[in-house]
């Protein structure tokens, strides 16, 4: 029998014994996008050719009266015998009721699962912590978000408003490059013992935040088997950090005079006013430091504070506080502004306050001024709920949460009583009947003139 010419077309309706020459002669008919050449030795094996000339070995058979077709590989990469062997293997699977395509899908799914597993196992604490912050940020206050950032800060950056002083690494910074799967109770025990030697209070906060982080990760489908829920509940870690001591620093009634005297003598009138307002409003240090002029209403005598309990709360603008604010320079949007601060507002009032307290022989923190406001109101018959609402404390009873809604005018009656009493105990006489625009400070006889604004 004469050997067929290379350009002689093949009869695609009949199976042929596949050879290299037959595959070379295979072309796609002009009226079709693809064509198949069947193998006479392995009935399930085909060679597919596309209109572009690409050729590949293909397995084709019937399963439950449906055509099953699966690409084996390129004719340049597979030999004819290799393709026949693979086609026969797939034929055996099909005869056993196994669809090779489904088997491929399962293998692909298993492969992807293994890859995802490997990727998840390689995730570091830092990577997952950043994902956690991004997902949970809409549900956090800005202060809470900043706490999470500070926990992982690398340190070594210049501190704001502190020349030649660098930030220190956050308590959780040593754990950031560790794989999440390697975060075990033993690791946390060692970390807590080491970090608690220098900053136990920060470690206690870090443990609380870490516990919430681990609980979140334990509910994430791709992380739940990568975390040990016991990590942040280690007894040894808690013992290493110790228990928080309740802070009790506050001003006694007979200390008000000496405190006001030294605070009003501070050379910076903005800090002086800020510290006095902090005591007279019972506000948190940061919510008062972030006060903007648009938040102060001199006409209706109100102040809007952004707190950590609600989005904001309104408190009365009492006469003496109104006087202090009216004396401040309006450099920018901030009430307590600073021409040297990068942010434009007061950033480090604690330094000046410590100096004033040291001169007065007192030991008092900025938060101690907030405690002082609460404790000093005990001398007056002020409803507890009123004090809590002014200070921005969470309601402690059902009646307070759902039924007691005090308007600003009602709060003002009590708040002005508190302010008047504190000023009297401090020996400061103030004309409460003067309008806000005409307020005048009446200093006690014999007291030297102090800095404007306090």
GROMACS .gro file of C-alpha atoms in nm:
model
  454
    1UNK     CA    1   0.000   0.000   0.000
    2UNK     CA    2   0.139   0.338  -0.098
    3UNK     CA    3   0.225   0.581   0.182
    4UNK     CA    4  -0.021   0.877   0.187
    5UNK     CA    5   0.114   1.218   0.097
    6UNK     CA    6   0.159   1.478   0.372
    7UNK     CA    7  -0.090   1.710   0.209
    8UNK     CA    8  -0.346   1.437   0.153
    9UNK     CA    9  -0.656   1.513   0.368
   10UNK     CA   10  -0.771   1.259   0.628
   11UNK     CA   11  -1.115   1.102   0.640
   12UNK     CA   12  -1.238   1.229   0.978
   13UNK     CA   13  -1.542   1.001   0.968
   14UNK     CA   14  -1.325   0.693   1.015
   15UNK     CA   15  -1.088   0.601   1.301
   16UNK     CA   16  -0.723   0.562   1.208
   17UNK     CA   17  -0.424   0.426   1.389
   18UNK     CA   18  -0.261   0.740   1.516
   19UNK     CA   19   0.087   0.811   1.392
   20UNK     CA   20   0.306   1.118   1.391
   21UNK     CA   21   0.244   1.152   1.019
   22UNK     CA   22  -0.134   1.127   1.055
   23UNK     CA   23  -0.130   1.397   1.321
   24UNK     CA   24   0.084   1.620   1.099
   25UNK     CA   25  -0.165   1.578   0.809
   26UNK     CA   26  -0.462   1.664   1.034
   27UNK     CA   27  -0.620   1.999   0.946
   28UNK     CA   28  -0.943   2.169   1.044
   29UNK     CA   29  -1.208   2.192   0.769
   30UNK     CA   30  -1.277   2.547   0.653
   31UNK     CA   31  -1.641   2.531   0.761
   32UNK     CA   32  -1.567   2.421   1.120
   33UNK     CA   33  -1.402   2.573   1.427
   34UNK     CA   34  -1.257   2.240   1.541
   35UNK     CA   35  -1.236   1.877   1.424
   36UNK     CA   36  -1.148   1.539   1.580
   37UNK     CA   37  -0.947   1.243   1.454
   38UNK     CA   38  -1.031   0.915   1.631
   39UNK     CA   39  -0.770   0.655   1.724
   40UNK     CA   40  -0.836   0.300   1.602
   41UNK     CA   41  -0.629   0.138   1.882
   42UNK     CA   42  -0.782   0.338   2.171
   43UNK     CA   43  -1.145   0.421   2.082
   44UNK     CA   44  -1.171   0.692   2.352
   45UNK     CA   45  -0.867   0.882   2.229
   46UNK     CA   46  -0.903   1.172   1.987
   47UNK     CA   47  -0.677   1.435   1.838
   48UNK     CA   48  -0.844   1.773   1.827
   49UNK     CA   49  -0.743   2.041   1.580
   50UNK     CA   50  -0.871   2.398   1.593
   51UNK     CA   51  -0.915   2.642   1.308
   52UNK     CA   52  -0.594   2.808   1.425
   53UNK     CA   53  -0.401   2.482   1.385
   54UNK     CA   54  -0.354   2.397   1.755
   55UNK     CA   55  -0.357   2.021   1.819
   56UNK     CA   56  -0.411   1.827   2.142
   57UNK     CA   57  -0.497   1.478   2.262
   58UNK     CA   58  -0.853   1.452   2.395
   59UNK     CA   59  -1.041   1.180   2.584
   60UNK     CA   60  -1.404   1.135   2.479
   61UNK     CA   61  -1.664   0.881   2.592
   62UNK     CA   62  -2.025   0.847   2.708
   63UNK     CA   63  -2.146   0.847   3.069
   64UNK     CA   64  -2.518   0.816   3.136
   65UNK     CA   65  -2.580   0.900   2.771
   66UNK     CA   66  -2.389   1.224   2.803
   67UNK     CA   67  -2.063   1.302   2.628
   68UNK     CA   68  -1.764   1.337   2.857
   69UNK     CA   69  -1.471   1.517   2.699
   70UNK     CA   70  -1.142   1.597   2.870
   71UNK     CA   71  -0.821   1.743   2.730
   72UNK     CA   72  -0.518   1.523   2.792
   73UNK     CA   73  -0.244   1.748   2.661
   74UNK     CA   74  -0.065   1.911   2.369
   75UNK     CA   75   0.057   1.675   2.094
   76UNK     CA   76   0.404   1.834   2.121
   77UNK     CA   77   0.431   1.745   2.490
   78UNK     CA   78   0.262   1.402   2.494
   79UNK     CA   79   0.365   1.099   2.288
   80UNK     CA   80   0.095   0.889   2.123
   81UNK     CA   81   0.156   0.599   2.363
   82UNK     CA   82   0.137   0.827   2.667
   83UNK     CA   83  -0.190   0.967   2.539
   84UNK     CA   84  -0.330   0.615   2.484
   85UNK     CA   85  -0.230   0.509   2.835
   86UNK     CA   86  -0.401   0.813   2.985
   87UNK     CA   87  -0.713   0.759   2.771
   88UNK     CA   88  -0.732   0.396   2.886
   89UNK     CA   89  -0.696   0.506   3.251
   90UNK     CA   90  -0.981   0.751   3.213
   91UNK     CA   91  -1.187   0.483   3.040
   92UNK     CA   92  -1.146   0.256   3.343
   93UNK     CA   93  -1.265   0.538   3.572
   94UNK     CA   94  -1.563   0.602   3.352
   95UNK     CA   95  -1.656   0.233   3.345
   96UNK     CA   96  -1.654   0.246   3.724
   97UNK     CA   97  -1.905   0.532   3.721
   98UNK     CA   98  -1.649   0.803   3.800
   99UNK     CA   99  -1.666   1.117   3.591
  100UNK     CA  100  -1.306   1.231   3.524
  101UNK     CA  101  -1.424   1.591   3.512
  102UNK     CA  102  -1.568   1.564   3.861
  103UNK     CA  103  -1.248   1.399   3.974
  104UNK     CA  104  -1.056   1.693   3.829
  105UNK     CA  105  -1.280   1.936   4.013
  106UNK     CA  106  -1.225   1.753   4.340
  107UNK     CA  107  -0.850   1.744   4.290
  108UNK     CA  108  -0.851   2.114   4.199
  109UNK     CA  109  -1.059   2.197   4.507
  110UNK     CA  110  -0.825   1.992   4.726
  111UNK     CA  111  -0.524   2.162   4.571
  112UNK     CA  112  -0.674   2.507   4.627
  113UNK     CA  113  -0.765   2.410   4.983
  114UNK     CA  114  -0.406   2.301   5.047
  115UNK     CA  115  -0.279   2.627   4.902
  116UNK     CA  116  -0.523   2.828   5.114
  117UNK     CA  117  -0.421   2.624   5.417
  118UNK     CA  118  -0.056   2.692   5.351
  119UNK     CA  119  -0.125   3.062   5.298
  120UNK     CA  120  -0.333   3.088   5.616
  121UNK     CA  121  -0.070   2.900   5.813
  122UNK     CA  122   0.193   3.146   5.692
  123UNK     CA  123  -0.006   3.453   5.805
  124UNK     CA  124   0.171   3.654   6.070
  125UNK     CA  125   0.013   3.810   6.376
  126UNK     CA  126   0.078   4.154   6.226
  127UNK     CA  127  -0.101   4.073   5.899
  128UNK     CA  128  -0.405   3.934   6.076
  129UNK     CA  129  -0.407   4.220   6.330
  130UNK     CA  130  -0.422   4.475   6.045
  131UNK     CA  131  -0.708   4.282   5.885
  132UNK     CA  132  -0.884   4.273   6.222
  133UNK     CA  133  -0.851   4.650   6.270
  134UNK     CA  134  -0.978   4.723   5.920
  135UNK     CA  135  -1.283   4.501   5.965
  136UNK     CA  136  -1.372   4.616   6.316
  137UNK     CA  137  -1.290   4.989   6.283
  138UNK     CA  138  -1.650   5.089   6.189
  139UNK     CA  139  -1.762   4.951   6.526
  140UNK     CA  140  -1.491   5.120   6.735
  141UNK     CA  141  -1.444   5.468   6.869
  142UNK     CA  142  -1.146   5.663   6.738
  143UNK     CA  143  -0.977   5.625   7.077
  144UNK     CA  144  -1.019   5.247   7.070
  145UNK     CA  145  -0.877   5.233   6.718
  146UNK     CA  146  -0.573   5.436   6.825
  147UNK     CA  147  -0.519   5.200   7.119
  148UNK     CA  148  -0.498   4.910   6.875
  149UNK     CA  149  -0.251   5.104   6.658
  150UNK     CA  150  -0.030   5.190   6.955
  151UNK     CA  151  -0.020   4.826   7.060
  152UNK     CA  152   0.167   4.734   6.741
  153UNK     CA  153   0.365   5.049   6.663
  154UNK     CA  154   0.725   4.969   6.569
  155UNK     CA  155   0.869   5.264   6.758
  156UNK     CA  156   1.172   5.470   6.670
  157UNK     CA  157   0.966   5.757   6.526
  158UNK     CA  158   1.005   6.116   6.652
  159UNK     CA  159   0.745   6.193   6.916
  160UNK     CA  160   0.510   6.478   6.843
  161UNK     CA  161   0.596   6.793   7.036
  162UNK     CA  162   0.890   6.620   7.211
  163UNK     CA  163   1.225   6.718   7.067
  164UNK     CA  164   1.486   6.441   7.044
  165UNK     CA  165   1.246   6.184   7.190
  166UNK     CA  166   1.153   5.871   6.994
  167UNK     CA  167   0.845   5.655   7.030
  168UNK     CA  168   0.889   5.314   7.192
  169UNK     CA  169   0.763   4.991   7.034
  170UNK     CA  170   0.410   4.890   7.130
  171UNK     CA  171   0.366   4.600   7.375
  172UNK     CA  172   0.254   4.363   7.098
  173UNK     CA  173   0.529   4.466   6.854
  174UNK     CA  174   0.754   4.167   6.944
  175UNK     CA  175   0.476   3.930   6.832
  176UNK     CA  176   0.399   4.086   6.493
  177UNK     CA  177   0.637   3.880   6.278
  178UNK     CA  178   0.539   3.554   6.443
  179UNK     CA  179   0.306   3.318   6.257
  180UNK     CA  180  -0.044   3.318   6.401
  181UNK     CA  181  -0.035   2.939   6.435
  182UNK     CA  182   0.273   2.972   6.655
  183UNK     CA  183   0.099   3.202   6.902
  184UNK     CA  184   0.058   2.971   7.200
  185UNK     CA  185  -0.015   3.025   7.572
  186UNK     CA  186   0.351   2.952   7.647
  187UNK     CA  187   0.463   3.226   7.406
  188UNK     CA  188   0.223   3.476   7.566
  189UNK     CA  189   0.340   3.378   7.915
  190UNK     CA  190   0.701   3.455   7.823
  191UNK     CA  191   0.602   3.777   7.646
  192UNK     CA  192   0.393   3.899   7.942
  193UNK     CA  193   0.668   3.821   8.192
  194UNK     CA  194   0.920   4.018   7.987
  195UNK     CA  195   0.703   4.321   7.903
  196UNK     CA  196   0.544   4.352   8.249
  197UNK     CA  197   0.880   4.438   8.404
  198UNK     CA  198   0.863   4.787   8.255
  199UNK     CA  199   0.498   4.856   8.166
  200UNK     CA  200   0.246   4.630   8.342
  201UNK     CA  201  -0.049   4.863   8.281
  202UNK     CA  202   0.010   4.857   7.905
  203UNK     CA  203   0.044   4.479   7.915
  204UNK     CA  204  -0.293   4.451   8.091
  205UNK     CA  205  -0.452   4.656   7.814
  206UNK     CA  206  -0.268   4.453   7.550
  207UNK     CA  207  -0.401   4.129   7.699
  208UNK     CA  208  -0.758   4.260   7.687
  209UNK     CA  209  -0.722   4.366   7.324
  210UNK     CA  210  -0.544   4.043   7.235
  211UNK     CA  211  -0.826   3.839   7.390
  212UNK     CA  212  -1.085   4.016   7.172
  213UNK     CA  213  -0.858   3.967   6.869
  214UNK     CA  214  -0.827   3.592   6.930
  215UNK     CA  215  -1.202   3.554   6.975
  216UNK     CA  216  -1.259   3.732   6.644
  217UNK     CA  217  -1.004   3.513   6.466
  218UNK     CA  218  -1.167   3.200   6.611
  219UNK     CA  219  -1.485   3.290   6.421
  220UNK     CA  220  -1.317   3.354   6.086
  221UNK     CA  221  -1.353   3.048   5.856
  222UNK     CA  222  -0.994   3.063   5.734
  223UNK     CA  223  -0.845   3.133   6.076
  224UNK     CA  224  -1.052   2.936   6.326
  225UNK     CA  225  -0.819   2.636   6.323
  226UNK     CA  226  -0.509   2.857   6.332
  227UNK     CA  227  -0.565   3.011   6.674
  228UNK     CA  228  -0.560   2.876   7.026
  229UNK     CA  229  -0.852   3.033   7.211
  230UNK     CA  230  -0.659   2.993   7.537
  231UNK     CA  231  -0.385   3.229   7.425
  232UNK     CA  232  -0.507   3.550   7.592
  233UNK     CA  233  -0.664   3.375   7.892
  234UNK     CA  234  -0.340   3.246   8.037
  235UNK     CA  235  -0.333   3.268   8.415
  236UNK     CA  236   0.044   3.313   8.417
  237UNK     CA  237   0.020   3.607   8.178
  238UNK     CA  238  -0.246   3.776   8.393
  239UNK     CA  239  -0.040   3.720   8.707
  240UNK     CA  240   0.271   3.861   8.539
  241UNK     CA  241   0.084   4.179   8.444
  242UNK     CA  242  -0.067   4.205   8.792
  243UNK     CA  243  -0.392   4.364   8.895
  244UNK     CA  244  -0.471   4.724   8.819
  245UNK     CA  245  -0.465   4.942   9.125
  246UNK     CA  246  -0.761   5.172   9.156
  247UNK     CA  247  -0.642   5.531   9.122
  248UNK     CA  248  -0.780   5.759   9.387
  249UNK     CA  249  -0.599   6.087   9.329
  250UNK     CA  250  -0.837   6.382   9.355
  251UNK     CA  251  -0.862   6.729   9.503
  252UNK     CA  252  -0.996   6.770   9.854
  253UNK     CA  253  -1.220   7.068   9.921
  254UNK     CA  254  -0.951   7.249  10.122
  255UNK     CA  255  -0.696   7.193   9.840
  256UNK     CA  256  -0.899   7.384   9.580
  257UNK     CA  257  -0.758   7.723   9.675
  258UNK     CA  258  -0.391   7.626   9.642
  259UNK     CA  259  -0.456   7.432   9.321
  260UNK     CA  260  -0.637   7.723   9.151
  261UNK     CA  261  -0.370   7.966   9.269
  262UNK     CA  262  -0.084   7.778   9.101
  263UNK     CA  263  -0.277   7.676   8.789
  264UNK     CA  264  -0.386   8.035   8.725
  265UNK     CA  265  -0.024   8.147   8.756
  266UNK     CA  266   0.092   7.922   8.472
  267UNK     CA  267   0.264   8.129   8.199
  268UNK     CA  268   0.058   7.967   7.923
  269UNK     CA  269  -0.300   8.103   7.940
  270UNK     CA  270  -0.435   7.826   7.715
  271UNK     CA  271  -0.307   7.551   7.945
  272UNK     CA  272  -0.430   7.743   8.248
  273UNK     CA  273  -0.780   7.772   8.102
  274UNK     CA  274  -0.777   7.411   7.988
  275UNK     CA  275  -0.692   7.275   8.333
  276UNK     CA  276  -0.957   7.487   8.506
  277UNK     CA  277  -1.219   7.379   8.250
  278UNK     CA  278  -1.117   7.018   8.298
  279UNK     CA  279  -1.198   7.042   8.667
  280UNK     CA  280  -1.517   7.245   8.627
  281UNK     CA  281  -1.670   7.024   8.356
  282UNK     CA  282  -1.556   6.679   8.469
  283UNK     CA  283  -1.471   6.607   8.105
  284UNK     CA  284  -1.217   6.354   7.984
  285UNK     CA  285  -0.882   6.508   7.900
  286UNK     CA  286  -0.890   6.423   7.528
  287UNK     CA  287  -1.252   6.514   7.459
  288UNK     CA  288  -1.191   6.860   7.604
  289UNK     CA  289  -0.856   6.901   7.427
  290UNK     CA  290  -1.034   6.829   7.096
  291UNK     CA  291  -1.299   7.095   7.155
  292UNK     CA  292  -1.355   7.318   6.852
  293UNK     CA  293  -1.500   7.667   6.840
  294UNK     CA  294  -1.794   7.537   6.641
  295UNK     CA  295  -1.876   7.313   6.939
  296UNK     CA  296  -1.916   7.612   7.174
  297UNK     CA  297  -2.242   7.806   7.167
  298UNK     CA  298  -2.208   8.128   7.366
  299UNK     CA  299  -2.561   8.238   7.275
  300UNK     CA  300  -2.741   7.931   7.406
  301UNK     CA  301  -2.467   7.850   7.657
  302UNK     CA  302  -2.386   7.496   7.556
  303UNK     CA  303  -2.083   7.281   7.472
  304UNK     CA  304  -2.088   6.974   7.247
  305UNK     CA  305  -1.830   6.714   7.347
  306UNK     CA  306  -1.736   6.405   7.148
  307UNK     CA  307  -1.709   6.128   7.403
  308UNK     CA  308  -1.644   5.753   7.406
  309UNK     CA  309  -1.992   5.650   7.526
  310UNK     CA  310  -2.209   5.827   7.269
  311UNK     CA  311  -2.113   6.007   6.951
  312UNK     CA  312  -2.149   6.337   7.135
  313UNK     CA  313  -2.308   6.489   7.441
  314UNK     CA  314  -2.411   6.843   7.529
  315UNK     CA  315  -2.322   7.003   7.859
  316UNK     CA  316  -2.393   7.354   7.990
  317UNK     CA  317  -2.151   7.638   7.922
  318UNK     CA  318  -2.126   7.767   8.277
  319UNK     CA  319  -2.040   8.136   8.344
  320UNK     CA  320  -1.681   8.097   8.465
  321UNK     CA  321  -1.596   7.846   8.192
  322UNK     CA  322  -1.754   8.084   7.938
  323UNK     CA  323  -1.531   8.362   8.071
  324UNK     CA  324  -1.219   8.145   8.038
  325UNK     CA  325  -1.303   8.047   7.681
  326UNK     CA  326  -1.388   8.403   7.578
  327UNK     CA  327  -1.035   8.513   7.673
  328UNK     CA  328  -0.860   8.256   7.455
  329UNK     CA  329  -0.700   8.350   7.120
  330UNK     CA  330  -0.876   8.214   6.812
  331UNK     CA  331  -0.573   8.095   6.617
  332UNK     CA  332  -0.751   7.811   6.438
  333UNK     CA  333  -1.047   7.573   6.475
  334UNK     CA  334  -0.932   7.446   6.815
  335UNK     CA  335  -1.046   7.615   7.135
  336UNK     CA  336  -0.731   7.511   7.319
  337UNK     CA  337  -0.489   7.590   7.039
  338UNK     CA  338  -0.112   7.580   7.022
  339UNK     CA  339   0.108   7.774   6.777
  340UNK     CA  340   0.392   7.521   6.817
  341UNK     CA  341   0.196   7.196   6.794
  342UNK     CA  342   0.192   7.013   6.462
  343UNK     CA  343  -0.181   6.946   6.505
  344UNK     CA  344  -0.252   7.305   6.599
  345UNK     CA  345  -0.405   7.210   6.934
  346UNK     CA  346  -0.287   7.156   7.289
  347UNK     CA  347  -0.108   6.821   7.314
  348UNK     CA  348   0.092   6.798   7.640
  349UNK     CA  349  -0.093   6.983   7.919
  350UNK     CA  350   0.015   6.722   8.175
  351UNK     CA  351   0.370   6.861   8.190
  352UNK     CA  352   0.258   7.208   8.300
  353UNK     CA  353   0.001   7.055   8.536
  354UNK     CA  354   0.267   6.846   8.710
  355UNK     CA  355   0.479   7.158   8.755
  356UNK     CA  356   0.187   7.347   8.910
  357UNK     CA  357   0.099   7.057   9.138
  358UNK     CA  358   0.461   7.015   9.244
  359UNK     CA  359   0.475   7.383   9.339
  360UNK     CA  360   0.148   7.344   9.530
  361UNK     CA  361   0.263   7.030   9.708
  362UNK     CA  362  -0.005   6.817   9.541
  363UNK     CA  363   0.005   6.484   9.360
  364UNK     CA  364  -0.266   6.487   9.095
  365UNK     CA  365  -0.310   6.358   8.739
  366UNK     CA  366  -0.527   6.506   8.467
  367UNK     CA  367  -0.777   6.225   8.514
  368UNK     CA  368  -0.765   6.305   8.883
  369UNK     CA  369  -0.937   6.635   8.796
  370UNK     CA  370  -1.226   6.435   8.652
  371UNK     CA  371  -1.240   6.229   8.971
  372UNK     CA  372  -1.230   6.553   9.168
  373UNK     CA  373  -1.539   6.686   8.990
  374UNK     CA  374  -1.729   6.370   9.085
  375UNK     CA  375  -1.613   6.363   9.447
  376UNK     CA  376  -1.669   6.736   9.506
  377UNK     CA  377  -2.033   6.710   9.396
  378UNK     CA  378  -2.088   6.481   9.695
  379UNK     CA  379  -2.086   6.796   9.911
  380UNK     CA  380  -2.394   6.917   9.726
  381UNK     CA  381  -2.739   6.765   9.687
  382UNK     CA  382  -2.692   6.701   9.315
  383UNK     CA  383  -2.873   6.397   9.168
  384UNK     CA  384  -2.628   6.122   9.078
  385UNK     CA  385  -2.780   6.091   8.731
  386UNK     CA  386  -2.718   6.460   8.662
  387UNK     CA  387  -2.349   6.430   8.748
  388UNK     CA  388  -2.319   6.116   8.534
  389UNK     CA  389  -2.484   6.288   8.237
  390UNK     CA  390  -2.252   6.589   8.262
  391UNK     CA  391  -1.945   6.365   8.288
  392UNK     CA  392  -2.059   6.132   8.010
  393UNK     CA  393  -2.080   5.820   8.225
  394UNK     CA  394  -2.294   5.529   8.109
  395UNK     CA  395  -2.637   5.517   8.279
  396UNK     CA  396  -2.622   5.264   8.562
  397UNK     CA  397  -2.990   5.180   8.598
  398UNK     CA  398  -3.287   5.102   8.375
  399UNK     CA  399  -3.463   5.422   8.476
  400UNK     CA  400  -3.158   5.628   8.377
  401UNK     CA  401  -3.118   5.446   8.045
  402UNK     CA  402  -3.474   5.465   7.923
  403UNK     CA  403  -3.678   5.720   8.114
  404UNK     CA  404  -3.464   6.004   8.253
  405UNK     CA  405  -3.396   6.257   7.978
  406UNK     CA  406  -3.267   6.586   8.119
  407UNK     CA  407  -3.267   6.893   7.894
  408UNK     CA  408  -2.970   7.127   7.888
  409UNK     CA  409  -3.154   7.393   8.091
  410UNK     CA  410  -3.211   7.147   8.375
  411UNK     CA  411  -2.848   7.038   8.369
  412UNK     CA  412  -2.745   7.404   8.373
  413UNK     CA  413  -2.921   7.468   8.705
  414UNK     CA  414  -2.720   7.195   8.874
  415UNK     CA  415  -2.394   7.257   8.686
  416UNK     CA  416  -2.388   7.628   8.772
  417UNK     CA  417  -2.448   7.534   9.136
  418UNK     CA  418  -2.147   7.302   9.121
  419UNK     CA  419  -1.926   7.565   8.957
  420UNK     CA  420  -2.029   7.836   9.202
  421UNK     CA  421  -1.957   7.613   9.501
  422UNK     CA  422  -1.613   7.507   9.371
  423UNK     CA  423  -1.515   7.869   9.307
  424UNK     CA  424  -1.632   7.968   9.655
  425UNK     CA  425  -1.421   7.692   9.812
  426UNK     CA  426  -1.125   7.812   9.606
  427UNK     CA  427  -1.174   8.167   9.730
  428UNK     CA  428  -1.259   8.300   9.384
  429UNK     CA  429  -1.540   8.554   9.368
  430UNK     CA  430  -1.713   8.565   9.033
  431UNK     CA  431  -2.000   8.782   8.912
  432UNK     CA  432  -2.248   8.516   8.794
  433UNK     CA  433  -2.513   8.774   8.704
  434UNK     CA  434  -2.303   8.937   8.432
  435UNK     CA  435  -2.380   8.838   8.075
  436UNK     CA  436  -2.134   8.614   7.893
  437UNK     CA  437  -2.009   8.903   7.683
  438UNK     CA  438  -1.966   9.120   7.993
  439UNK     CA  439  -1.819   8.872   8.239
  440UNK     CA  440  -1.571   9.013   8.484
  441UNK     CA  441  -1.351   8.826   8.727
  442UNK     CA  442  -1.346   8.968   9.080
  443UNK     CA  443  -1.021   8.860   9.246
  444UNK     CA  444  -1.001   8.827   9.623
  445UNK     CA  445  -0.832   9.111   9.801
  446UNK     CA  446  -0.459   9.068   9.827
  447UNK     CA  447  -0.430   8.820   9.537
  448UNK     CA  448  -0.178   8.922   9.274
  449UNK     CA  449  -0.282   8.970   8.914
  450UNK     CA  450  -0.255   8.647   8.712
  451UNK     CA  451  -0.218   8.562   8.346
  452UNK     CA  452  -0.501   8.652   8.116
  453UNK     CA  453  -0.745   8.365   8.072
  454UNK     CA  454  -0.703   8.216   8.416
   0.00000   0.00000   0.00000
